[in-house]
Amino acid sequence: MKRIAFYTAFFILSSISAEASVEIALRDYGVVPGTGTNTTESINLAISRILESYDGDGDLILTLEPGRYDFYPHVSMSREYFISNHDQNNPKNVGIELKDLAGVTLDGHGAELIMHGRMLPIALINSSGCAVRNVSIDNDNPQITQVTILSNDTVAGYITYAPAPWVKYEVRDNNFVAKGLGWEQVPCAGIAFEPATKHLVYNTSDIGVGTMGVSEISTGVISAPWRDARLIPGTVVAMRSYDRPTPAIFVDGCRDIEMDNVSIHYAEGMGLLAQLTENITLNRFNVCLRGDDDPRYFTTQADATHFSGCKGLISSVGGLYEGMMDDAVNVHGTYLKVRERVDSFTVIGEYMHHQSYGFAWGCVGDTVQFISSRTMDVAGQPNIITAITPVDRHSSFGAKLFKITFGHSIDTAVDPKLADYGVENLTWTPLVVFSDNIVRNNRARGALFSTPRKVVVEGNLFDHTSGTAILLCGDCNGWFETGACHDVTIRGNKFVNALTNLFQFTNAVISIYPEIPDLKGQAGYFHSGITITGNEFDTFDTPLLYAKSVDGLIFMDNVVRRNHDYSPLHWNQSPVWLERVNDARIQIVAD
């Protein structure tokens, strides 16, 4: 913890004020646990009444009693939000909305917030100096369907499986239809888990699932045409769709936000999604199971935490991230694709990914740069926004297209008639500290970083992350997630059996993998200033480090231990594989 204090002081960033505060119990306003009835209306009404009457000078702490609070969508608040990296279906059913606040803390004292149906549990909007503490968030009937394999006849191509006791379903027209309050779906993909360890099953990745052409041969036992010899009896499969309507916690347009001792046990999207926010601290923030005896094997439908277009300091310390259907953390901005060069000072830029649009992209005074989509080279010098207006909407809310004018003339190469270019906002890019966390038993990857400012990844345990443990990325063609890393320190971490499965961008335990369609045509380098020292690699396979388009790379004083937990799987059998890397210092120490 001392080193985190050092980083915070080093970055010279503001922290949440510790002034005198006033504590008000929500119980006094009729919000009590254990009733089984809908808490949504009573808690939001109570918060509104308190804020209207409060005239104190100090910060305000709103407290809940320990216990269970149920939230239902039919009388929830209906809100229209455009949430980065989520499905842009509106409106959203919101459990608790904390909007336009300053210095307000919600302290649950161990309260359990249980959602029913499809809901966004907590939305924190346009607020500053606010915190959420000591709460957990879950759903009584998750949209991920957990089943256990009972038998597997690989000759006949049939499997029998039993849905978990909490799963609601019916067999309709020979389809397995999972059901809940206000939703139903036929799962289309799955992730397989070892029953004893909760590790993902070796060499399975995303699997097809037996949800069509099925029959219920006895109560709670499904027979399905499903040919996969890897699914031995006892294997647990999380069957799902690729829907991600909302995160568990949505933070938008905020400043100086803290999450302390918050646990997300399920969300149909991310655990936490923060966008356009300056300074956010996650202290003991968990996306996790309910302990070792939890019968579930999964947590969130997508990333545990995700930060889009943020600035200031993002700090995640002492968290547990497990069982996610995607990464533990992803930090990035968003490239707009240049659609039109209006004149030498003005372009039309467009949000390109169907899950990322509808929120403000930049402000007057922000610094930007242009990037070639083919080579990821920078075109010209950084520029300053002097005007930005949405083209397709009256405001940035819901917009995809923006007309942007700059203070200096744009490089002549930036012309969509000649080649594809993206524009990147450099002002809305954060410093990152990711320290003393545990990431384990999840799909895809561990930690993703795409920011030009300082990143410190220290003292973490990456345990069976399935794919790559750490990815430094950048893509102006598919995901359109910025940008280049220029100061990254990865030290004192332990990596245990990554790469048991293959997913996108997973070329080694640490993968520096910007998407560059024309690497041979690249003039400069995309990433730079990356130091990887003092780490432990406990691995059954060979690839440790893959790096593409890097200027300045140190891989020294790391200890590598080989084990025989699995057979080598990866197509890459080079411990270190470098593509277009300059000024590299590489050393491998085997224990």
XYZ file of C-alpha atoms in Angstrom:
591
model
C 0.000 0.000 0.000
C 2.929 2.390 0.604
C 3.918 2.254 -3.049
C 0.393 3.262 -4.096
C 0.604 6.318 -1.876
C 3.912 7.096 -3.542
C 2.415 6.849 -7.023
C -0.485 9.073 -6.086
C 1.874 11.703 -4.711
C 4.130 11.324 -7.741
C 1.283 11.951 -10.148
C 0.214 14.994 -8.093
C -3.477 14.233 -8.463
C -6.306 15.379 -6.261
C -8.019 12.948 -3.917
C -11.458 12.833 -2.384
C -11.829 15.318 0.429
C -11.727 14.102 4.009
C -13.737 16.969 5.494
C -16.217 16.450 8.305
C -19.231 14.464 7.177
C -22.837 13.881 8.205
C -24.275 10.346 8.331
C -27.941 9.681 7.605
C -29.530 6.226 7.842
C -31.775 5.292 4.945
C -33.717 3.090 7.352
C -35.158 6.257 8.852
C -36.713 6.903 5.434
C -38.287 3.463 5.105
C -35.480 1.590 3.333
C -35.086 -1.696 5.226
C -33.654 -5.079 4.250
C -35.279 -8.486 4.107
C -38.754 -7.529 2.949
C -38.550 -9.286 -0.439
C -40.409 -6.351 -1.971
C -39.092 -3.844 -4.488
C -36.526 -1.474 -2.984
C -36.062 0.595 -6.148
C -38.752 3.185 -5.544
C -38.196 3.576 -1.802
C -34.425 4.012 -1.932
C -34.451 6.560 -4.745
C -37.279 8.502 -3.117
C -35.374 8.485 0.179
C -32.177 9.730 -1.437
C -34.105 12.489 -3.220
C -35.808 13.625 -0.020
C -32.548 13.671 1.921
C -30.707 15.668 -0.718
C -33.540 18.195 -1.001
C -33.544 18.891 2.754
C -29.831 18.593 3.522
C -28.177 21.980 4.050
C -25.018 20.890 5.916
C -21.519 21.979 4.993
C -19.794 18.593 5.173
C -19.930 15.534 2.967
C -22.985 13.332 3.248
C -22.920 9.598 4.018
C -26.072 7.613 3.262
C -26.081 4.290 5.079
C -27.882 0.994 4.627
C -28.255 -1.760 7.174
C -26.736 -5.158 6.366
C -29.112 -7.559 4.662
C -30.789 -8.269 1.339
C -32.472 -5.585 -0.777
C -34.433 -6.676 -3.856
C -34.746 -4.569 -7.011
C -37.319 -5.228 -9.740
C -37.503 -3.640 -13.205
C -41.265 -3.054 -13.458
C -41.242 -0.012 -11.148
C -37.609 0.988 -11.607
C -36.348 4.235 -13.078
C -36.226 4.147 -16.871
C -33.182 5.943 -18.207
C -31.553 6.409 -21.604
C -27.786 5.917 -21.382
C -25.203 5.361 -24.084
C -22.649 3.128 -22.421
C -19.287 2.425 -24.013
C -18.623 -1.192 -25.054
C -22.204 -2.243 -24.321
C -25.315 -2.839 -26.372
C -26.924 0.491 -27.192
C -30.463 -0.646 -26.464
C -32.538 1.864 -24.526
C -34.055 2.584 -22.103
C -32.286 0.943 -19.156
C -34.000 -0.122 -15.925
C -31.945 1.476 -13.136
C -31.818 0.335 -9.529
C -30.117 3.338 -7.890
C -29.279 6.584 -9.669
C -26.811 8.999 -8.055
C -26.835 12.028 -10.329
C -25.487 15.601 -10.130
C -24.062 15.067 -6.645
C -21.001 16.297 -4.773
C -19.447 14.705 -1.703
C -22.043 11.943 -1.271
C -21.169 8.398 -0.149
C -23.433 5.356 -0.248
C -22.226 2.976 2.484
C -23.997 -0.363 2.507
C -22.355 -1.825 5.624
C -22.468 -5.211 3.887
C -25.826 -4.765 2.138
C -26.646 -7.193 -0.697
C -28.339 -5.573 -3.689
C -30.171 -8.328 -5.593
C -31.441 -7.519 -9.074
C -34.358 -9.255 -10.797
C -34.629 -9.369 -14.570
C -32.475 -7.054 -16.659
C -31.306 -4.047 -14.653
C -28.488 -1.553 -14.264
C -27.946 -1.706 -10.483
C -26.077 1.571 -9.837
C -25.622 4.604 -12.103
C -23.321 7.411 -10.929
C -23.797 10.354 -13.308
C -22.183 13.832 -13.501
C -20.995 13.750 -9.892
C -17.809 14.582 -8.001
C -16.177 13.466 -4.768
C -18.603 10.547 -4.405
C -18.085 6.985 -3.207
C -19.803 3.607 -2.997
C -18.688 1.359 -0.139
C -19.389 -1.995 1.463
C -22.048 -3.366 -0.867
C -22.420 -6.414 -3.099
C -24.439 -6.702 -6.314
C -25.971 -9.879 -7.715
C -28.906 -11.210 -9.738
C -31.315 -13.844 -8.477
C -31.470 -15.554 -11.894
C -28.483 -14.689 -14.149
C -28.769 -14.705 -17.919
C -25.761 -17.048 -18.069
C -27.048 -20.637 -17.811
C -24.887 -23.054 -15.825
C -25.164 -26.774 -16.552
C -23.253 -29.885 -15.484
C -22.375 -32.612 -17.977
C -23.842 -35.956 -16.841
C -22.834 -38.226 -19.729
C -21.099 -37.907 -23.076
C -21.604 -40.455 -25.851
C -19.000 -39.320 -28.361
C -19.920 -42.106 -30.792
C -23.592 -41.220 -30.982
C -22.838 -37.518 -30.586
C -25.172 -36.922 -27.661
C -24.599 -35.353 -24.260
C -26.877 -35.247 -21.256
C -26.664 -32.312 -18.879
C -28.417 -30.947 -15.819
C -29.171 -27.224 -15.454
C -28.192 -25.751 -12.085
C -31.043 -25.592 -9.528
C -31.583 -21.836 -9.929
C -31.871 -21.985 -13.739
C -35.356 -21.430 -15.146
C -35.960 -22.996 -18.554
C -38.301 -24.836 -20.843
C -37.850 -27.052 -23.888
C -39.785 -25.365 -26.681
C -39.830 -26.626 -30.259
C -36.859 -28.804 -29.297
C -34.850 -25.783 -28.178
C -33.463 -25.220 -24.692
C -34.890 -21.811 -23.738
C -33.426 -20.130 -20.647
C -35.931 -17.781 -18.996
C -36.130 -15.021 -16.461
C -38.158 -11.985 -15.488
C -38.648 -10.074 -18.753
C -36.140 -12.071 -20.792
C -35.536 -15.394 -22.472
C -32.844 -16.736 -24.801
C -31.434 -19.837 -26.471
C -27.735 -19.794 -25.427
C -25.352 -19.884 -28.379
C -21.876 -20.285 -26.831
C -20.236 -21.648 -23.731
C -17.205 -21.753 -21.483
C -16.241 -25.051 -19.839
C -14.869 -25.222 -16.272
C -13.094 -27.963 -14.359
C -15.456 -28.903 -11.490
C -12.826 -29.076 -8.727
C -10.541 -26.127 -9.567
C -12.896 -23.806 -11.480
C -10.126 -23.359 -14.073
C -11.311 -23.185 -17.664
C -10.989 -26.586 -19.315
C -7.712 -26.844 -21.201
C -7.862 -26.231 -24.961
C -11.581 -25.490 -25.198
C -11.874 -21.675 -25.576
C -15.382 -20.736 -26.766
C -17.394 -23.876 -27.434
C -20.655 -24.623 -29.162
C -23.490 -25.624 -26.861
C -26.252 -28.222 -27.080
C -29.340 -26.029 -26.976
C -31.097 -26.988 -30.230
C -32.673 -30.316 -31.113
C -32.848 -31.207 -27.421
C -35.264 -33.228 -25.327
C -35.940 -33.433 -21.603
C -35.550 -37.143 -20.847
C -36.438 -36.718 -17.185
C -37.053 -33.802 -14.836
C -33.979 -31.600 -14.898
C -32.042 -33.780 -17.389
C -31.539 -32.630 -20.978
C -30.345 -34.776 -23.878
C -28.711 -32.808 -26.699
C -26.861 -33.478 -29.968
C -23.436 -32.231 -28.911
C -20.197 -33.814 -30.027
C -17.266 -32.656 -27.890
C -15.026 -35.296 -26.306
C -13.404 -32.711 -24.027
C -16.602 -32.364 -21.982
C -16.223 -35.289 -19.644
C -18.929 -36.010 -17.023
C -18.738 -33.514 -14.183
C -17.610 -30.637 -16.426
C -19.475 -27.409 -15.709
C -20.460 -25.265 -18.705
C -21.554 -21.622 -18.573
C -23.878 -21.294 -21.575
C -24.570 -17.770 -22.747
C -25.378 -15.291 -25.472
C -23.160 -12.359 -26.396
C -25.617 -9.753 -25.079
C -24.232 -7.084 -22.765
C -27.002 -4.542 -22.103
C -25.660 -2.935 -18.907
C -22.820 -3.079 -16.386
C -23.387 -3.535 -12.673
C -22.044 -0.032 -11.997
C -22.015 2.760 -14.589
C -19.884 5.862 -13.946
C -20.327 8.670 -16.491
C -19.021 12.227 -16.588
C -17.722 12.148 -13.023
C -14.658 13.259 -11.090
C -12.874 11.908 -7.993
C -14.878 8.710 -7.572
C -14.089 5.914 -5.100
C -15.297 2.312 -4.918
C -14.286 0.662 -1.639
C -15.007 -2.960 -0.653
C -17.573 -3.427 -3.406
C -18.233 -6.939 -4.768
C -19.960 -7.717 -8.044
C -21.164 -11.317 -8.215
C -22.984 -10.989 -11.527
C -23.685 -8.511 -14.311
C -24.982 -9.108 -17.829
C -22.318 -6.695 -19.079
C -19.201 -5.344 -17.365
C -18.780 -5.293 -13.604
C -17.904 -1.589 -13.734
C -17.874 0.682 -16.778
C -16.483 4.178 -16.336
C -16.440 6.688 -19.176
C -15.478 10.363 -19.443
C -14.428 10.330 -15.782
C -11.423 11.982 -14.128
C -9.807 10.086 -11.227
C -11.387 6.854 -10.081
C -10.113 4.671 -7.256
C -11.009 1.011 -6.839
C -9.948 -0.192 -3.411
C -10.773 -3.863 -2.719
C -13.160 -3.806 -5.665
C -14.082 -7.380 -6.519
C -15.781 -9.160 -9.370
C -15.942 -12.537 -7.734
C -17.850 -15.596 -6.613
C -19.470 -15.768 -3.181
C -16.553 -17.654 -1.690
C -15.125 -21.143 -2.215
C -18.480 -22.870 -1.677
C -20.352 -20.786 -4.255
C -22.097 -23.234 -6.628
C -21.660 -20.783 -9.508
C -18.584 -20.817 -11.735
C -19.073 -17.472 -13.519
C -19.411 -13.802 -12.674
C -19.844 -11.148 -15.392
C -20.859 -11.525 -19.016
C -17.953 -9.317 -20.114
C -15.025 -7.450 -18.482
C -14.732 -7.073 -14.736
C -13.752 -3.397 -15.080
C -13.575 -1.206 -18.168
C -12.501 2.425 -18.578
C -13.294 4.328 -21.776
C -12.171 7.896 -22.447
C -11.126 8.627 -18.873
C -8.304 10.837 -17.540
C -6.513 11.590 -14.284
C -5.598 8.505 -12.257
C -7.230 5.099 -12.493
C -6.169 3.006 -9.495
C -7.196 -0.606 -8.862
C -5.646 -2.054 -5.715
C -6.338 -5.219 -3.734
C -9.122 -6.578 -5.935
C -10.220 -10.108 -6.797
C -11.306 -10.663 -10.392
C -12.478 -14.175 -11.280
C -14.890 -16.118 -13.458
C -15.490 -13.276 -15.940
C -16.396 -13.979 -19.525
C -13.751 -11.440 -20.560
C -10.869 -9.368 -19.170
C -10.209 -8.132 -15.636
C -9.429 -4.568 -16.734
C -9.400 -2.701 -20.020
C -8.267 0.928 -20.279
C -8.556 2.753 -23.604
C -9.941 5.677 -25.574
C -11.824 5.566 -28.872
C -10.620 6.495 -32.339
C -13.056 8.363 -34.524
C -12.697 7.409 -38.172
C -12.122 10.430 -40.420
C -15.076 10.364 -42.816
C -14.594 13.706 -44.555
C -11.925 16.382 -44.814
C -14.070 19.504 -44.932
C -11.146 21.895 -45.297
C -7.574 22.273 -44.052
C -8.776 22.798 -40.482
C -11.941 20.683 -40.240
C -12.933 17.020 -40.476
C -16.025 14.881 -39.922
C -15.226 11.990 -37.556
C -17.400 8.969 -36.763
C -17.702 6.433 -33.960
C -17.345 3.089 -35.744
C -18.021 0.255 -33.319
C -21.695 -0.589 -32.775
C -21.207 -0.788 -28.996
C -19.287 2.470 -28.613
C -21.034 5.686 -29.581
C -23.489 8.211 -28.230
C -21.277 9.975 -25.687
C -19.088 13.078 -25.904
C -15.776 12.447 -27.660
C -13.917 15.697 -27.026
C -14.075 19.294 -25.875
C -12.728 22.619 -27.068
C -9.101 22.829 -25.951
C -8.431 19.071 -26.070
C -5.248 17.866 -27.766
C -5.618 15.277 -30.515
C -3.552 13.438 -33.116
C -4.274 11.631 -36.373
C -3.356 7.976 -36.939
C -3.039 5.998 -40.160
C -5.337 2.973 -39.950
C -3.014 0.890 -42.124
C 0.342 1.581 -40.452
C -0.693 3.154 -37.110
C 1.805 5.948 -37.818
C 1.046 9.440 -36.519
C 0.234 11.955 -39.261
C 1.548 15.460 -38.619
C 1.797 17.095 -35.207
C -0.671 17.112 -32.302
C -3.481 19.600 -32.780
C -6.016 21.460 -30.625
C -9.818 21.334 -30.917
C -11.291 24.817 -31.403
C -14.851 23.657 -32.137
C -16.729 20.355 -32.021
C -20.403 19.788 -32.826
C -22.457 16.643 -33.428
C -23.652 16.179 -36.996
C -26.389 13.561 -36.638
C -27.937 14.657 -33.304
C -28.756 17.936 -31.551
C -26.254 17.064 -28.810
C -23.455 14.554 -28.301
C -25.953 12.332 -26.476
C -26.615 9.546 -28.960
C -24.357 11.007 -31.654
C -22.061 9.046 -33.965
C -20.767 11.864 -36.207
C -18.877 14.995 -35.133
C -17.641 18.017 -37.044
C -14.306 18.992 -35.501
C -12.285 22.127 -36.202
C -8.641 22.488 -35.165
C -6.329 25.361 -34.349
C -3.665 24.353 -36.874
C -3.891 23.034 -40.395
C -4.270 19.268 -40.722
C -1.557 17.209 -42.411
C -2.332 16.847 -46.120
C -2.164 13.031 -45.843
C -5.313 13.021 -43.673
C -7.879 12.647 -46.416
C -10.317 9.693 -46.552
C -10.239 9.939 -50.366
C -6.592 8.829 -50.163
C -6.459 6.507 -47.126
C -8.196 5.658 -43.848
C -7.295 7.695 -40.773
C -8.444 7.871 -37.195
C -8.327 10.761 -34.755
C -7.358 10.200 -31.119
C -8.096 12.410 -28.112
C -4.850 12.676 -26.116
C -6.301 14.826 -23.325
C -8.726 12.150 -22.166
C -6.066 9.550 -21.401
C -5.311 8.320 -17.865
C -2.440 7.253 -15.679
C -3.012 3.724 -14.373
C -1.980 1.799 -11.262
C -3.040 -1.866 -11.208
C -1.529 -3.374 -8.082
C -1.899 -6.249 -5.600
C -4.878 -7.761 -7.422
C -5.740 -11.412 -8.127
C -6.985 -12.307 -11.607
C -8.000 -15.931 -12.104
C -10.161 -18.471 -13.903
C -11.538 -16.111 -16.527
C -12.106 -16.167 -20.244
C -9.947 -14.287 -22.780
C -7.218 -12.166 -21.118
C -6.109 -10.610 -17.851
C -5.300 -6.889 -18.128
C -5.422 -4.587 -21.185
C -3.886 -1.129 -21.330
C -3.970 1.445 -24.133
C -2.898 4.852 -22.824
C 0.148 7.052 -23.518
C 0.492 8.034 -19.862
C 2.292 6.106 -17.144
C 1.049 2.583 -16.385
C 2.262 0.560 -13.386
C 1.276 -3.110 -13.106
C 2.799 -4.438 -9.885
C 2.415 -7.211 -7.341
C -0.509 -8.962 -9.031
C -1.261 -12.674 -9.330
C -2.470 -13.751 -12.775
C -3.629 -17.323 -12.169
C -5.044 -19.349 -15.086
C -6.187 -16.301 -17.056
C -6.919 -18.701 -19.939
C -5.420 -16.389 -22.575
C -2.747 -13.705 -22.398
C -2.207 -12.276 -18.902
C -1.272 -8.725 -19.989
C -2.042 -7.150 -23.364
C -0.877 -3.785 -24.664
C -3.049 -3.213 -27.693
C -4.338 -0.476 -30.030
C -6.639 -0.859 -33.021
C -7.944 1.648 -35.551
C -9.707 -0.908 -37.738
C -12.008 -3.172 -35.697
C -12.549 -2.223 -32.063
C -11.229 1.335 -32.686
C -9.742 1.413 -29.176
C -6.817 3.803 -28.682
C -3.905 4.058 -28.238
C -0.132 3.745 -27.942
C 1.603 3.034 -24.616
C 4.762 5.070 -23.924
C 5.591 4.390 -20.268
C 4.696 0.957 -18.890
C 6.231 -0.802 -15.889
C 5.327 -4.451 -15.280
C 7.145 -5.720 -12.195
C 6.807 -8.103 -9.288
C 3.856 -9.999 -10.740
C 3.318 -13.760 -10.780
C 1.910 -15.493 -13.844
C 0.574 -19.033 -13.380
C -0.432 -21.133 -16.390
C -1.720 -18.513 -18.776
C -2.490 -19.609 -22.355
C -4.479 -22.745 -21.583
C -6.796 -21.495 -24.337
C -6.471 -19.345 -27.450
C -8.283 -16.045 -27.855
C -7.746 -12.839 -29.841
C -4.334 -11.142 -29.375
C -2.996 -13.976 -27.186
C 0.454 -14.565 -28.679
C 2.319 -15.002 -25.357
C 1.844 -14.579 -21.601
C 2.589 -10.872 -22.118
C 1.426 -9.783 -25.561
C 2.270 -6.363 -27.011
C -0.036 -6.568 -29.967
C -1.296 -3.442 -31.745
C -3.401 -4.237 -34.815
C -1.268 -3.008 -37.751
C -2.449 -4.200 -41.179
C 0.650 -2.866 -42.980
C 3.559 -3.473 -40.608
C 6.108 -3.412 -43.451
C 4.910 0.018 -44.493
C 5.155 1.481 -40.993
C 7.670 4.317 -40.606
C 7.706 4.761 -36.831
C 6.854 2.592 -33.844
C 3.525 2.366 -32.067
C 4.406 1.459 -28.446
C 7.523 2.559 -26.532
C 9.120 2.640 -23.088
C 8.042 -0.784 -21.791
C 9.869 -2.358 -18.842
C 9.140 -5.913 -17.640
C 11.279 -6.859 -14.637
C 11.227 -8.974 -11.489
C 8.257 -11.116 -12.466
C 7.695 -14.867 -11.996
C 6.435 -17.030 -14.840
C 5.141 -20.450 -13.784
C 4.145 -21.999 -17.081
C 3.584 -25.292 -18.893
C 4.219 -23.762 -22.318
C 6.923 -21.760 -24.092
C 5.821 -18.246 -25.164
C 6.543 -15.591 -22.556
C 6.707 -12.321 -24.498
C 5.439 -11.233 -27.889
C 6.090 -7.661 -29.025
C 5.200 -5.807 -32.215
C 6.173 -2.243 -33.176
C 7.959 -1.202 -29.995
C 10.756 1.332 -29.496
C 12.414 0.607 -26.159
C 11.689 -2.734 -24.519
C 13.293 -4.258 -21.409
C 12.637 -7.854 -20.346
C 15.133 -8.559 -17.547
C 15.479 -10.306 -14.186
C 12.309 -12.371 -14.598
C 12.255 -15.941 -13.286
C 10.758 -18.702 -15.446
C 9.622 -22.023 -13.974
C 8.408 -24.816 -16.229
C 5.732 -27.259 -15.064
C 3.904 -30.228 -16.551
C 0.355 -29.318 -15.566
C -0.752 -29.390 -19.209
C 0.715 -30.399 -22.548
C 2.189 -27.521 -24.581
C -0.614 -26.038 -26.661
C 0.407 -22.760 -28.240
C 1.318 -22.391 -31.922
C 4.036 -19.940 -30.867
C 6.966 -21.907 -29.447
C 9.399 -19.000 -29.108
C 10.003 -17.727 -25.551
C 10.420 -14.214 -26.963
C 9.124 -13.222 -30.381
C 9.825 -9.684 -31.600
C 8.399 -8.086 -34.732
C 9.745 -4.669 -35.656
C 11.185 -3.878 -32.233
C 13.960 -1.352 -31.655
C 16.290 -0.995 -28.664
C 15.365 -4.225 -26.882
C 17.196 -5.691 -23.874
C 16.115 -9.293 -23.333
C 17.232 -11.769 -20.688
C 15.561 -15.008 -19.604
C 16.428 -16.610 -16.262
C 15.212 -20.166 -15.712
C 14.795 -21.431 -12.155
